Amino acid sequence: MQLIEVQAGNCTGCRLCEMACSLVHEGECSTARSRIRVFRDEEFGNNLISVCLHCADPCCVESCLYGALNRDSATGLVGVDTRLCIGCGDCIVACPLSILDKDRATVLKCDLCGGDPECVKVCFSGALVLKDLDPGSPARKSLRDKTSQHLQQMQGTGKPGSRATSSL
Amino acid sequence: MHGWTGQRLKVYLTEGKIVKEPLPDELRLNYLGGRGVISRTLLDELKPGVDPLGPDNIFMVAAGPLNGTAAPCTSRWTVTAKSAITGGLSDGNGGGDFATELKFAGYDQIIFYGRSPRPVYLWISNDQVELRDASHLCGKTTKETNDHLAKELEDTETRVLCIGPAGENLVRLAKVFSNSTRAGGKGGIGAVMGSKNLKAVAVRGTGSVRIANPTAFLTAAKRAYEKLTDSPFLQMFRQQGTMHLIRHHANTYALPTKNLQEGYFEGWENLTWEAFAPKYQVKNKACSACPVACSHYYRVKDGPYATHGESNEYGTTYPFGSKCGIDNMAALLKINTICDMLGLDTHATGGTVSFAMECWQRGLLTAKDTDNLDLSWGNADAVIELLPKIAYRQGFGGLLADGSFLASKQIRGSDVCLRTVKGMEVSALFLGPRQNIVAGLGYATASRGADHLRGGVLLNSYGMPRLQEVLGSREAALRLMKEPRSTEGKGVLLSLDQDFSALMDSLEICCHVTGELRQGLNPDELAELFSSCTGVDMSGDDLMKVGERICNVEKLINLRAGMGRKADTLPRIFFEEKETPRGATGMSEAKFQGMLDDFYRFRGWDEGGVPTREKLEELGLLDTVGGFKITDPSE
């Protein structure tokens, strides 16, 4: 099936993919509401790209207690039913490649824009390419594991600041 | 209105008070954002005659309406203050993604007043804003400050705007840095930030930038990407970045060499992208929302100059390369990294070091004066030793820390070595045989002192559509550029060029992707992006008018600081017309003064360079006159 191949080595860190994704899905530009995320490495450019890989054995689906996540047997895509999702974030713990929208208490999942993803169209560095791929291939699994590990390490050290202020 | 967040922060450092208020519509509509908005704020709020490094100076940072959107190359942020070098306007913009994050946090502009009693940094996380103790960050390099704040705030996505040790020590060659390596703020803004005891601004935002017409905006943005990626110039640019200029300038006898004494450097081939890429380039790097990605990460693996960093450009290669006579690429990369870490401006620092080297060449400085440093042309090791001395104001470095203009007052007879306009080092200008002399006019009249980004230099195509309109035909417009040494029409060319530059800096779009001759975006295309993003209907001509308004506001700031016609000039060396084997260089002063008259006339300024009443009325600026009397201070 046609999926996004991620070649993070080519990524220049421009994050146009995030801008285009949030623009088509939300009608506004926001990296926090983009289904695809780029985490820049300022020192050597070893950027990290995080986007749902639509795995053949999606651990996010397994982790959801509310049946909000499902793998569509016809399209092969993993999707979220926002009516059922409560934004608990269990799926993000199981696999951190999707985005939790805390404000609206729901998880954001790449829907491949119905087969013609905008992020791929605005990627000029060759980091995102639409290709015929087997979602269950070992390469795909290893990409998921590596990215997850990297993300978990990052998120282990970091979450947005939360200290209150009285200045305003 | 969409695009803008509509909010700004006023930070009173002396009292430790922070006020959040709406960004006035008047500012948005007449000045767009970024450079325009903060230049106007500076004109309104800065008291005349204040000490640039005293508590009454105002330091500002701003983003524009297109930052944080899919509009291409809208990554820039602008910082402004009264200049510690020229005493007039000083501003500068840098890339990275600080501005993007600032928009997501919900702010267009931050104004800092006063001086904090102790070192602080401003922490912004969406609605939460506070001043925090920064004593633990004092003395830290730009990179250490970034790393430390990301760790302390437990968020690797925190974006930091900071100064290095140079800014803390009030070195007038200091800039402000985002993402450790993206610098802005020529004219000593790093020192102004340091004088306020403000080490950094750390911002994290999870909000969004609202778009008035998402479909039209995405279509306009995609058309713009297509134009940029199809452009042969930008394809070359994507590969080489600004480093392509070394070859071009060497071939045209326009490479600033040995403090601008010559236009050709023997070792230039060692400074090219071709010499850099195979050995040291790691990969390309883009600023926020940029499909071009002209910058490079680099790494020198071993040897005496082992280092790594980012953003090796023309503006970091020639100032210490040809200008100081150094032809060792690894050494230049090391020097670039050191400047970034210490928070020094490569243009001004290179200009100051090459000034000292010319003093050495002429015997005006000896080992006794320089703490035994041998300042012969090409001595890279001496430069590497000298840079920290400048940043920490140690020994001989302390003499250079205020820039070449102030240093020359303490070195007898050294004014012949000065290459400054309004006290600021001439960055990249050598009037070679093929260099359009309008560049000289651009340097002389740029609002922030000798400058290559304010119009007239490599960009003299900004106003093409309007230039054609004014002159009646495309041929006439192109002639102005094809006949580099003729004075005809150069006033028009520069005016439009400056207007376009002000427009671009106010939309915070990168200067490398605009201008017709570089197959970049023109004012109409910018208008399309702007209108679909903000919902404010403006044409390319309307936007150019905003550019003109901004240029006039900046002129008023400088007039108030006492800079009239006499300040709009060039170092004497440019007025020496010389025949070289490659053709004539320089230009006569008469030619220059003729062009200046032409420029003032087209601008609607009088002979002293003062905007006429009619011009101010046309631009809606009459209200600014009340505060001070408009006369040419130099008369």
Coordinates of C-alpha atoms in Angstrom, one line a residue, chain A residues 82-161:
Chain A
T82 CA -12.7 11.3 18.0
R83 CA -16.2 10.6 19.5
L84 CA -14.7 7.7 21.5
C85 CA -11.3 9.1 22.2
I86 CA -11.0 10.7 25.7
G87 CA -7.4 11.9 25.3
C88 CA -6.1 9.7 28.0
G89 CA -2.7 9.3 26.2
D90 CA -2.4 5.5 26.8
C91 CA -1.7 5.0 23.1
I92 CA 1.0 7.7 23.2
V93 CA 2.8 5.7 25.9
A94 CA 2.5 2.6 23.9
C95 CA 3.7 4.3 20.7
P96 CA 4.8 8.0 20.8
L97 CA 4.5 8.5 17.1
S98 CA 1.1 10.1 17.2
I99 CA 0.2 13.4 18.7
L100 CA -1.9 14.1 21.8
D101 CA -3.9 17.3 21.6
K102 CA -4.3 18.2 25.2
D103 CA -6.6 21.2 24.7
R104 CA -9.2 19.1 22.9
A105 CA -8.5 15.9 24.7
T106 CA -8.0 13.8 21.7
V107 CA -5.3 12.0 19.8
L108 CA -4.3 13.3 16.3
K109 CA -3.5 10.6 13.7
C110 CA -2.1 10.9 10.2
D111 CA -4.9 10.0 7.7
L112 CA -2.5 10.3 4.7
C113 CA -4.9 13.1 3.5
G114 CA -7.0 10.4 1.8
G115 CA -4.0 9.1 -0.1
D116 CA -2.2 12.2 -1.3
P117 CA -0.5 13.6 1.8
E118 CA 0.2 17.4 1.9
C119 CA 3.4 16.9 4.0
V120 CA 5.0 14.9 1.2
K121 CA 4.0 17.6 -1.3
V122 CA 5.8 20.3 0.6
C123 CA 8.9 18.3 1.5
F124 CA 11.7 19.5 -0.8
S125 CA 14.5 17.7 0.9
G126 CA 13.5 14.2 0.1
A127 CA 12.8 13.3 3.8
L128 CA 9.2 12.3 3.1
V129 CA 8.4 10.2 0.0
L130 CA 5.1 8.5 -0.9
K131 CA 5.9 4.9 -1.8
D132 CA 4.4 1.4 -2.1
L133 CA 5.5 -0.1 1.2
D134 CA 4.6 -3.2 3.2
P135 CA 3.4 -1.8 6.6
G136 CA 4.6 -5.0 8.3
S137 CA 8.1 -5.1 6.9
P138 CA 11.1 -5.4 9.3
A139 CA 12.4 -2.1 8.0
R140 CA 9.2 -0.4 9.0
K141 CA 9.2 -2.1 12.4
S142 CA 12.7 -1.1 13.1
L143 CA 11.9 2.5 12.1
R144 CA 9.1 2.5 14.6
D145 CA 11.2 1.1 17.4
K146 CA 14.1 3.5 16.8
T147 CA 11.9 6.6 16.5
S148 CA 9.9 5.5 19.6
Q149 CA 13.0 5.0 21.6
H150 CA 14.4 8.3 20.6
L151 CA 11.1 10.1 21.4
Q152 CA 10.7 8.4 24.7
Q153 CA 14.2 9.4 25.7
M154 CA 13.4 13.0 24.7
Q155 CA 10.0 13.1 26.5
G156 CA 11.5 11.5 29.5
T157 CA 13.6 14.6 30.0
G158 CA 11.1 17.0 28.9
K159 CA 7.5 18.2 29.1
P160 CA 6.3 21.7 28.7
G161 CA 6.9 24.0 31.6

